[in-house]
PDB file of C-alpha atoms in Angstrom:
ATOM      1  CA  UNK A   1      94.746 122.555 105.487  1.00  0.00           C
ATOM      2  CA  UNK A   2      91.899 125.070 104.712  1.00  0.00           C
ATOM      3  CA  UNK A   3      91.065 127.955 107.295  1.00  0.00           C
ATOM      4  CA  UNK A   4      87.668 127.834 108.892  1.00  0.00           C
ATOM      5  CA  UNK A   5      86.590 130.902 106.825  1.00  0.00           C
ATOM      6  CA  UNK A   6      86.666 129.092 103.920  1.00  0.00           C
ATOM      7  CA  UNK A   7      85.439 125.493 104.718  1.00  0.00           C
ATOM      8  CA  UNK A   8      82.220 128.487 105.723  1.00  0.00           C
ATOM      9  CA  UNK A   9      82.240 130.029 102.207  1.00  0.00           C
ATOM     10  CA  UNK A  10      82.146 126.193 100.762  1.00  0.00           C
ATOM     11  CA  UNK A  11      79.007 125.768 102.842  1.00  0.00           C
ATOM     12  CA  UNK A  12      77.359 128.866 101.820  1.00  0.00           C
ATOM     13  CA  UNK A  13      78.283 128.572  98.288  1.00  0.00           C
ATOM     14  CA  UNK A  14      75.948 125.159  98.781  1.00  0.00           C
ATOM     15  CA  UNK A  15      73.653 126.556 101.209  1.00  0.00           C
ATOM     16  CA  UNK A  16      73.138 130.211 100.462  1.00  0.00           C
ATOM     17  CA  UNK A  17      72.522 132.374 104.053  1.00  0.00           C
ATOM     18  CA  UNK A  18      69.896 134.274 102.170  1.00  0.00           C
ATOM     19  CA  UNK A  19      67.677 131.174 101.383  1.00  0.00           C
ATOM     20  CA  UNK A  20      66.992 130.863 105.315  1.00  0.00           C
ATOM     21  CA  UNK A  21      64.108 132.046 106.204  1.00  0.00           C
ATOM     22  CA  UNK A  22      63.874 134.918 108.399  1.00  0.00           C
ATOM     23  CA  UNK A  23      63.179 133.707 112.116  1.00  0.00           C
ATOM     24  CA  UNK A  24      66.016 131.669 111.365  1.00  0.00           C
ATOM     25  CA  UNK A  25      69.611 131.851 112.663  1.00  0.00           C
ATOM     26  CA  UNK A  26      71.746 130.274 110.784  1.00  0.00           C
ATOM     27  CA  UNK A  27      75.971 130.405 110.648  1.00  0.00           C
ATOM     28  CA  UNK A  28      79.071 130.751 112.760  1.00  0.00           C
ATOM     29  CA  UNK A  29      77.986 130.408 116.293  1.00  0.00           C
ATOM     30  CA  UNK A  30      81.549 130.125 117.666  1.00  0.00           C
ATOM     31  CA  UNK A  31      84.693 129.959 116.525  1.00  0.00           C
ATOM     32  CA  UNK A  32      87.886 132.159 115.401  1.00  0.00           C
ATOM     33  CA  UNK A  33      87.294 132.023 111.314  1.00  0.00           C
ATOM     34  CA  UNK A  34      91.005 132.399 110.740  1.00  0.00           C
ATOM     35  CA  UNK A  35      91.806 128.941 112.549  1.00  0.00           C
ATOM     36  CA  UNK A  36      92.624 126.070 110.712  1.00  0.00           C
ATOM     37  CA  UNK A  37      90.629 123.183 110.151  1.00  0.00           C
ATOM     38  CA  UNK A  38      91.758 119.762 109.609  1.00  0.00           C
ATOM     39  CA  UNK A  39      88.594 117.404 110.951  1.00  0.00           C
ATOM     40  CA  UNK A  40      84.906 117.996 110.705  1.00  0.00           C
ATOM     41  CA  UNK A  41      81.750 116.186 112.344  1.00  0.00           C
ATOM     42  CA  UNK A  42      78.575 116.619 110.694  1.00  0.00           C
ATOM     43  CA  UNK A  43      75.526 115.803 112.671  1.00  0.00           C
ATOM     44  CA  UNK A  44      71.694 117.024 112.849  1.00  0.00           C
ATOM     45  CA  UNK A  45      71.578 118.259 116.067  1.00  0.00           C
ATOM     46  CA  UNK A  46      74.475 120.045 118.679  1.00  0.00           C
ATOM     47  CA  UNK A  47      73.757 118.475 121.645  1.00  0.00           C
ATOM     48  CA  UNK A  48      75.882 116.717 124.526  1.00  0.00           C
ATOM     49  CA  UNK A  49      76.280 113.401 122.671  1.00  0.00           C
ATOM     50  CA  UNK A  50      77.453 115.494 119.711  1.00  0.00           C
ATOM     51  CA  UNK A  51      79.700 118.035 121.275  1.00  0.00           C
ATOM     52  CA  UNK A  52      81.393 114.680 123.112  1.00  0.00           C
ATOM     53  CA  UNK A  53      81.580 113.138 119.914  1.00  0.00           C
ATOM     54  CA  UNK A  54      83.248 116.016 118.200  1.00  0.00           C
ATOM     55  CA  UNK A  55      85.742 116.893 121.243  1.00  0.00           C
ATOM     56  CA  UNK A  56      86.812 112.792 121.836  1.00  0.00           C
ATOM     57  CA  UNK A  57      87.403 113.007 118.078  1.00  0.00           C
ATOM     58  CA  UNK A  58      89.762 115.904 117.929  1.00  0.00           C
ATOM     59  CA  UNK A  59      87.433 117.169 115.276  1.00  0.00           C
ATOM     60  CA  UNK A  60      87.827 121.525 115.050  1.00  0.00           C
ATOM     61  CA  UNK A  61      84.360 122.074 113.500  1.00  0.00           C
ATOM     62  CA  UNK A  62      80.745 120.687 114.083  1.00  0.00           C
ATOM     63  CA  UNK A  63      78.440 121.504 111.042  1.00  0.00           C
ATOM     64  CA  UNK A  64      74.797 120.818 112.438  1.00  0.00           C
ATOM     65  CA  UNK A  65      71.196 121.135 110.679  1.00  0.00           C
ATOM     66  CA  UNK A  66      69.588 122.460 113.759  1.00  0.00           C
ATOM     67  CA  UNK A  67      70.913 125.929 114.953  1.00  0.00           C
ATOM     68  CA  UNK A  68      72.021 126.241 119.170  1.00  0.00           C
ATOM     69  CA  UNK A  69      70.967 129.332 119.389  1.00  0.00           C
ATOM     70  CA  UNK A  70      67.512 129.639 117.420  1.00  0.00           C
ATOM     71  CA  UNK A  71      65.780 132.399 119.889  1.00  0.00           C
ATOM     72  CA  UNK A  72      67.018 135.415 121.160  1.00  0.00           C
ATOM     73  CA  UNK A  73      69.723 134.983 124.323  1.00  0.00           C
ATOM     74  CA  UNK A  74      70.942 137.412 126.432  1.00  0.00           C
ATOM     75  CA  UNK A  75      73.639 135.564 127.834  1.00  0.00           C
ATOM     76  CA  UNK A  76      75.318 131.678 127.851  1.00  0.00           C
ATOM     77  CA  UNK A  77      76.187 131.280 131.453  1.00  0.00           C
ATOM     78  CA  UNK A  78      78.055 127.923 131.761  1.00  0.00           C
ATOM     79  CA  UNK A  79      75.166 126.679 134.093  1.00  0.00           C
ATOM     80  CA  UNK A  80      72.434 126.647 131.717  1.00  0.00           C
ATOM     81  CA  UNK A  81      71.817 123.612 128.867  1.00  0.00           C
ATOM     82  CA  UNK A  82      72.783 125.968 125.723  1.00  0.00           C
ATOM     83  CA  UNK A  83      75.633 128.157 127.679  1.00  0.00           C
ATOM     84  CA  UNK A  84      77.608 124.715 128.532  1.00  0.00           C
ATOM     85  CA  UNK A  85      77.555 123.810 124.996  1.00  0.00           C
ATOM     86  CA  UNK A  86      79.278 127.290 124.210  1.00  0.00           C
ATOM     87  CA  UNK A  87      81.530 126.586 127.118  1.00  0.00           C
ATOM     88  CA  UNK A  88      82.566 123.112 126.168  1.00  0.00           C
ATOM     89  CA  UNK A  89      82.922 123.960 122.513  1.00  0.00           C
ATOM     90  CA  UNK A  90      84.855 127.270 122.940  1.00  0.00           C
ATOM     91  CA  UNK A  91      87.318 125.570 125.590  1.00  0.00           C
ATOM     92  CA  UNK A  92      88.060 122.378 123.577  1.00  0.00           C
ATOM     93  CA  UNK A  93      88.684 124.758 120.398  1.00  0.00           C
ATOM     94  CA  UNK A  94      85.806 123.513 118.705  1.00  0.00           C
ATOM     95  CA  UNK A  95      83.962 125.668 116.059  1.00  0.00           C
ATOM     96  CA  UNK A  96      79.934 125.217 115.372  1.00  0.00           C
ATOM     97  CA  UNK A  97      78.897 126.208 112.277  1.00  0.00           C
ATOM     98  CA  UNK A  98      74.700 125.591 111.565  1.00  0.00           C
ATOM     99  CA  UNK A  99      72.931 125.388 108.430  1.00  0.00           C
ATOM    100  CA  UNK A 100      69.185 125.398 108.524  1.00  0.00           C
ATOM    101  CA  UNK A 101      66.080 126.522 106.343  1.00  0.00           C
ATOM    102  CA  UNK A 102      69.112 127.544 103.820  1.00  0.00           C
ATOM    103  CA  UNK A 103      70.370 123.867 103.538  1.00  0.00           C
ATOM    104  CA  UNK A 104      66.083 122.841 103.741  1.00  0.00           C
ATOM    105  CA  UNK A 105      65.498 125.613 100.397  1.00  0.00           C
ATOM    106  CA  UNK A 106      68.872 124.716  98.911  1.00  0.00           C
ATOM    107  CA  UNK A 107      69.164 122.771  95.671  1.00  0.00           C
ATOM    108  CA  UNK A 108      70.127 120.398  96.409  1.00  0.00           C
ATOM    109  CA  UNK A 109      69.544 120.272  99.862  1.00  0.00           C
ATOM    110  CA  UNK A 110      67.815 118.277 102.869  1.00  0.00           C
ATOM    111  CA  UNK A 111      64.929 117.306 100.992  1.00  0.00           C
ATOM    112  CA  UNK A 112      66.987 116.266  98.218  1.00  0.00           C
ATOM    113  CA  UNK A 113      68.872 113.961 100.246  1.00  0.00           C
ATOM    114  CA  UNK A 114      65.927 112.099 101.883  1.00  0.00           C
ATOM    115  CA  UNK A 115      64.664 111.552  98.280  1.00  0.00           C
ATOM    116  CA  UNK A 116      67.273 110.093  97.032  1.00  0.00           C
ATOM    117  CA  UNK A 117      67.939 108.076 100.427  1.00  0.00           C
ATOM    118  CA  UNK A 118      64.106 106.634  99.520  1.00  0.00           C
ATOM    119  CA  UNK A 119      65.330 106.001  96.018  1.00  0.00           C
ATOM    120  CA  UNK A 120      63.140 108.564  94.096  1.00  0.00           C
ATOM    121  CA  UNK A 121      63.974 110.542  91.160  1.00  0.00           C
ATOM    122  CA  UNK A 122      63.353 114.244  92.320  1.00  0.00           C
ATOM    123  CA  UNK A 123      61.229 116.402  89.579  1.00  0.00           C
ATOM    124  CA  UNK A 124      61.296 119.825  91.784  1.00  0.00           C
ATOM    125  CA  UNK A 125      60.629 121.312  94.974  1.00  0.00           C
ATOM    126  CA  UNK A 126      57.166 121.318  96.817  1.00  0.00           C
ATOM    127  CA  UNK A 127      56.885 124.313  98.037  1.00  0.00           C
ATOM    128  CA  UNK A 128      59.210 126.259  95.437  1.00  0.00           C
ATOM    129  CA  UNK A 129      60.606 129.903  95.855  1.00  0.00           C
ATOM    130  CA  UNK A 130      60.552 132.256  92.460  1.00  0.00           C
ATOM    131  CA  UNK A 131      63.109 130.534  90.975  1.00  0.00           C
ATOM    132  CA  UNK A 132      61.200 127.565  90.743  1.00  0.00           C
ATOM    133  CA  UNK A 133      64.501 125.609  91.417  1.00  0.00           C
ATOM    134  CA  UNK A 134      65.169 126.348  95.524  1.00  0.00           C
ATOM    135  CA  UNK A 135      62.200 125.813  97.906  1.00  0.00           C
ATOM    136  CA  UNK A 136      60.904 123.339 100.859  1.00  0.00           C
ATOM    137  CA  UNK A 137      59.973 119.644  99.895  1.00  0.00           C
ATOM    138  CA  UNK A 138      60.076 118.108  97.322  1.00  0.00           C
ATOM    139  CA  UNK A 139      58.360 115.928  94.698  1.00  0.00           C
ATOM    140  CA  UNK A 140      59.874 112.660  93.169  1.00  0.00           C
ATOM    141  CA  UNK A 141      58.778 109.492  91.730  1.00  0.00           C
ATOM    142  CA  UNK A 142      59.551 105.645  92.308  1.00  0.00           C
ATOM    143  CA  UNK A 143      60.902 103.833  89.343  1.00  0.00           C
ATOM    144  CA  UNK A 144      58.304 101.875  89.575  1.00  0.00           C
ATOM    145  CA  UNK A 145      54.614 101.793  91.496  1.00  0.00           C
ATOM    146  CA  UNK A 146      54.383  99.712  94.704  1.00  0.00           C
ATOM    147  CA  UNK A 147      51.673  99.795  97.498  1.00  0.00           C
ATOM    148  CA  UNK A 148      52.077 101.556 100.112  1.00  0.00           C
ATOM    149  CA  UNK A 149      52.870  98.779 102.613  1.00  0.00           C
ATOM    150  CA  UNK A 150      56.010  97.787 100.620  1.00  0.00           C
ATOM    151  CA  UNK A 151      56.733 101.668 100.908  1.00  0.00           C
ATOM    152  CA  UNK A 152      56.513 102.647 104.317  1.00  0.00           C
ATOM    153  CA  UNK A 153      58.884  99.512 104.531  1.00  0.00           C
ATOM    154  CA  UNK A 154      61.233 101.101 101.834  1.00  0.00           C
ATOM    155  CA  UNK A 155      61.345 103.937 104.056  1.00  0.00           C
ATOM    156  CA  UNK A 156      61.884 102.007 107.372  1.00  0.00           C
ATOM    157  CA  UNK A 157      65.078 100.266 105.147  1.00  0.00           C
ATOM    158  CA  UNK A 158      66.458 104.043 103.520  1.00  0.00           C
ATOM    159  CA  UNK A 159      66.406 105.703 106.942  1.00  0.00           C
ATOM    160  CA  UNK A 160      68.322 104.869 110.084  1.00  0.00           C
ATOM    161  CA  UNK A 161      66.582 103.177 113.209  1.00  0.00           C
ATOM    162  CA  UNK A 162      64.601 104.894 115.416  1.00  0.00           C
ATOM    163  CA  UNK A 163      62.392 103.536 118.262  1.00  0.00           C
ATOM    164  CA  UNK A 164      59.244 105.031 116.818  1.00  0.00           C
ATOM    165  CA  UNK A 165      60.263 103.608 113.773  1.00  0.00           C
ATOM    166  CA  UNK A 166      58.434 104.012 110.379  1.00  0.00           C
ATOM    167  CA  UNK A 167      54.434 104.522 110.400  1.00  0.00           C
ATOM    168  CA  UNK A 168      51.678 105.152 107.691  1.00  0.00           C
ATOM    169  CA  UNK A 169      48.111 106.127 107.181  1.00  0.00           C
ATOM    170  CA  UNK A 170      46.153 105.087 103.916  1.00  0.00           C
ATOM    171  CA  UNK A 171      44.730 102.202 102.175  1.00  0.00           C
ATOM    172  CA  UNK A 172      47.959  99.229 102.604  1.00  0.00           C
ATOM    173  CA  UNK A 173      47.207  98.460  98.699  1.00  0.00           C
ATOM    174  CA  UNK A 174      47.108 101.899  97.573  1.00  0.00           C
ATOM    175  CA  UNK A 175      49.827 102.048  94.251  1.00  0.00           C
ATOM    176  CA  UNK A 176      52.553 104.724  95.057  1.00  0.00           C
ATOM    177  CA  UNK A 177      54.706 106.309  92.644  1.00  0.00           C
ATOM    178  CA  UNK A 178      54.439 110.384  92.974  1.00  0.00           C
ATOM    179  CA  UNK A 179      55.921 111.159  96.120  1.00  0.00           C
ATOM    180  CA  UNK A 180      56.044 114.118  98.018  1.00  0.00           C
ATOM    181  CA  UNK A 181      58.801 114.463 100.897  1.00  0.00           C
ATOM    182  CA  UNK A 182      59.755 117.436 103.491  1.00  0.00           C
ATOM    183  CA  UNK A 183      62.872 116.798 106.135  1.00  0.00           C
ATOM    184  CA  UNK A 184      61.576 118.362 109.379  1.00  0.00           C
ATOM    185  CA  UNK A 185      58.064 118.648 110.766  1.00  0.00           C
ATOM    186  CA  UNK A 186      55.707 118.906 107.695  1.00  0.00           C
ATOM    187  CA  UNK A 187      52.597 118.771 108.031  1.00  0.00           C
ATOM    188  CA  UNK A 188      52.255 122.542 107.309  1.00  0.00           C
ATOM    189  CA  UNK A 189      52.576 121.305 103.475  1.00  0.00           C
ATOM    190  CA  UNK A 190      49.801 118.991 103.446  1.00  0.00           C
ATOM    191  CA  UNK A 191      47.550 121.115 101.539  1.00  0.00           C
ATOM    192  CA  UNK A 192      50.541 121.613  98.994  1.00  0.00           C
ATOM    193  CA  UNK A 193      51.057 117.692  98.694  1.00  0.00           C
ATOM    194  CA  UNK A 194      47.767 117.188  97.876  1.00  0.00           C
ATOM    195  CA  UNK A 195      47.726 119.926  95.420  1.00  0.00           C
ATOM    196  CA  UNK A 196      50.801 118.245  93.550  1.00  0.00           C
ATOM    197  CA  UNK A 197      48.916 115.311  93.114  1.00  0.00           C
ATOM    198  CA  UNK A 198      50.926 112.644  94.862  1.00  0.00           C
ATOM    199  CA  UNK A 199      49.897 109.475  95.619  1.00  0.00           C
ATOM    200  CA  UNK A 200      52.308 109.394  99.007  1.00  0.00           C
ATOM    201  CA  UNK A 201      54.207 112.545 101.744  1.00  0.00           C
ATOM    202  CA  UNK A 202      56.665 111.288 103.566  1.00  0.00           C
ATOM    203  CA  UNK A 203      57.820 113.958 106.421  1.00  0.00           C
ATOM    204  CA  UNK A 204      58.216 114.411 110.506  1.00  0.00           C
ATOM    205  CA  UNK A 205      56.197 115.163 112.956  1.00  0.00           C
ATOM    206  CA  UNK A 206      52.740 114.635 112.056  1.00  0.00           C
ATOM    207  CA  UNK A 207      50.191 115.921 114.476  1.00  0.00           C
ATOM    208  CA  UNK A 208      46.756 113.818 115.498  1.00  0.00           C
ATOM    209  CA  UNK A 209      44.569 116.973 114.289  1.00  0.00           C
ATOM    210  CA  UNK A 210      46.059 118.052 110.766  1.00  0.00           C
ATOM    211  CA  UNK A 211      46.925 114.166 109.872  1.00  0.00           C
ATOM    212  CA  UNK A 212      43.213 113.621 110.719  1.00  0.00           C
ATOM    213  CA  UNK A 213      41.849 116.375 108.902  1.00  0.00           C
ATOM    214  CA  UNK A 214      44.011 115.838 105.754  1.00  0.00           C
ATOM    215  CA  UNK A 215      42.759 111.986 105.857  1.00  0.00           C
ATOM    216  CA  UNK A 216      38.920 113.173 106.004  1.00  0.00           C
ATOM    217  CA  UNK A 217      39.249 115.501 103.211  1.00  0.00           C
ATOM    218  CA  UNK A 218      36.313 114.155 100.531  1.00  0.00           C
ATOM    219  CA  UNK A 219      39.158 114.532  97.747  1.00  0.00           C
ATOM    220  CA  UNK A 220      41.368 112.238  96.722  1.00  0.00           C
ATOM    221  CA  UNK A 221      44.425 112.713  99.191  1.00  0.00           C
ATOM    222  CA  UNK A 222      48.167 111.430  99.515  1.00  0.00           C
ATOM    223  CA  UNK A 223      48.446 108.516 102.294  1.00  0.00           C
ATOM    224  CA  UNK A 224      50.938 109.504 104.581  1.00  0.00           C
ATOM    225  CA  UNK A 225      54.234 108.466 105.838  1.00  0.00           C
ATOM    226  CA  UNK A 226      55.265 109.568 109.188  1.00  0.00           C
ATOM    227  CA  UNK A 227      58.932 109.447 110.524  1.00  0.00           C
ATOM    228  CA  UNK A 228      61.082 111.391 113.139  1.00  0.00           C
ATOM    229  CA  UNK A 229      62.522 114.523 112.859  1.00  0.00           C
ATOM    230  CA  UNK A 230      66.248 113.341 113.203  1.00  0.00           C
ATOM    231  CA  UNK A 231      65.858 110.447 110.324  1.00  0.00           C
ATOM    232  CA  UNK A 232      64.529 112.459 108.042  1.00  0.00           C
ATOM    233  CA  UNK A 233      67.331 115.142 108.349  1.00  0.00           C
ATOM    234  CA  UNK A 234      70.060 113.017 108.922  1.00  0.00           C
ATOM    235  CA  UNK A 235      70.583 111.919 105.105  1.00  0.00           C
ATOM    236  CA  UNK A 236      71.885 115.499 104.415  1.00  0.00           C
ATOM    237  CA  UNK A 237      74.819 115.718 107.006  1.00  0.00           C
ATOM    238  CA  UNK A 238      76.402 113.014 103.976  1.00  0.00           C
ATOM    239  CA  UNK A 239      75.435 115.512 101.788  1.00  0.00           C
ATOM    240  CA  UNK A 240      77.065 118.518 103.408  1.00  0.00           C
ATOM    241  CA  UNK A 241      80.198 116.412 103.848  1.00  0.00           C
ATOM    242  CA  UNK A 242      80.419 115.609 100.322  1.00  0.00           C
ATOM    243  CA  UNK A 243      80.458 119.763  99.663  1.00  0.00           C
ATOM    244  CA  UNK A 244      83.370 120.172 102.355  1.00  0.00           C
ATOM    245  CA  UNK A 245      84.979 116.850 100.527  1.00  0.00           C
ATOM    246  CA  UNK A 246      84.534 118.422  97.079  1.00  0.00           C
ATOM    247  CA  UNK A 247      86.047 121.761  97.939  1.00  0.00           C
ATOM    248  CA  UNK A 248      89.232 120.055  99.942  1.00  0.00           C
ATOM    249  CA  UNK A 249      89.900 116.889  98.666  1.00  0.00           C
ATOM    250  CA  UNK A 250      92.636 115.016 101.163  1.00  0.00           C
ATOM    251  CA  UNK A 251      92.925 117.977 102.953  1.00  0.00           C
ATOM    252  CA  UNK A 252      90.162 117.849 105.692  1.00  0.00           C
ATOM    253  CA  UNK A 253      89.255 114.287 107.716  1.00  0.00           C
ATOM    254  CA  UNK A 254      85.173 114.107 107.307  1.00  0.00           C
ATOM    255  CA  UNK A 255      83.338 112.380 109.730  1.00  0.00           C
ATOM    256  CA  UNK A 256      79.562 111.940 109.791  1.00  0.00           C
ATOM    257  CA  UNK A 257      77.790 111.378 113.245  1.00  0.00           C
ATOM    258  CA  UNK A 258      75.663 108.574 113.719  1.00  0.00           C
ATOM    259  CA  UNK A 259      74.858 109.087 116.967  1.00  0.00           C
ATOM    260  CA  UNK A 260      70.902 108.928 117.123  1.00  0.00           C
ATOM    261  CA  UNK A 261      69.944 112.290 118.716  1.00  0.00           C
ATOM    262  CA  UNK A 262      66.059 111.852 118.527  1.00  0.00           C
ATOM    263  CA  UNK A 263      64.503 112.129 121.948  1.00  0.00           C
ATOM    264  CA  UNK A 264      62.601 109.169 121.855  1.00  0.00           C
ATOM    265  CA  UNK A 265      64.311 106.186 123.339  1.00  0.00           C
ATOM    266  CA  UNK A 266      61.813 103.832 124.457  1.00  0.00           C
ATOM    267  CA  UNK A 267      58.843 101.857 122.622  1.00  0.00           C
ATOM    268  CA  UNK A 268      56.071  99.711 124.384  1.00  0.00           C
ATOM    269  CA  UNK A 269      53.289  98.089 122.086  1.00  0.00           C
ATOM    270  CA  UNK A 270      50.363  96.618 123.911  1.00  0.00           C
ATOM    271  CA  UNK A 271      49.834  93.667 122.043  1.00  0.00           C
ATOM    272  CA  UNK A 272      46.423  92.081 122.829  1.00  0.00           C
ATOM    273  CA  UNK A 273      43.209  94.069 121.888  1.00  0.00           C
TER     274      UNK A 273
END
C-alpha cells in the first residue's frame, strides 16, 4: 500500500506542477503525505457530492481536476462553503489533491482525453508551449469526414449526459475532418482554432458575443460545438486513474466518480413557434 506522497509523485510525474499557469493553485490541499492510501476517488469537482462519495466509499484520497481553493483565503471556517468541505475531509481522514492547468497542458492531458473520447487522432497542441508537445488544447483528425450534424451527435454520444446537452453552430452539412478541442472554458482560443485551419472546434462555456463574432468573421472559420464544462473534462478522470493504476498495479483501489457536478439540473424547451 503506497503512501500519499508516493501517489502524489506518480501524479506529478504525469502532470508536472511547473506546467500550471501562474494564477493556478495545484497540489495537495489537505492530507498527511506519510499516510497510506488504498482507495482513491477521481472527479472533476471537489464538492459536497464527491466528498460524500469519497467518505461513503472509504477512500483516503480524492484526486480532483478543479482546485478547491483557487483564490487566496485567510481562513477555512466550517460555516463557509469551502471551509465546510475542508473540515469534512480532515475529520474523515480524506486527502485532497488537485491537478488543474498542469493537467490541461500535460501530454497526455485533459484535452487528449477529450479527443480520444470523441475518436480523434491527436496531431499536437492547439496552443503549444515552447517544447511543441505540451500546451492547452489539442488538434486532431477523424478517421473520415462527416457532416457537422453527425459530428455533433458523435460528441453527444462520446460524453456523459448533461441537461444542457451538446449544441453546434455552423452549416449542418459542412464536412468535418480536422478538429480542435479544449477541455474547460475555451472561447479565448477561437482565433487559434481559426489559425489552425480546423473544420470544427469543441469546447465548453462558449459565450454569446465571442461565438457570434467568431462566426461573423469574413474568413472561413471553424464550426463550433459546445459542451458543458464538467462533461468536457470528465474523460480526464479515467486518464488520471490509469496513471495511478500503472504506478501501483493491484495495490490501490481506484474509482472514477460518475456523479454529474454540472450546476445545470433542469432544461425546458419551448416547442411552439
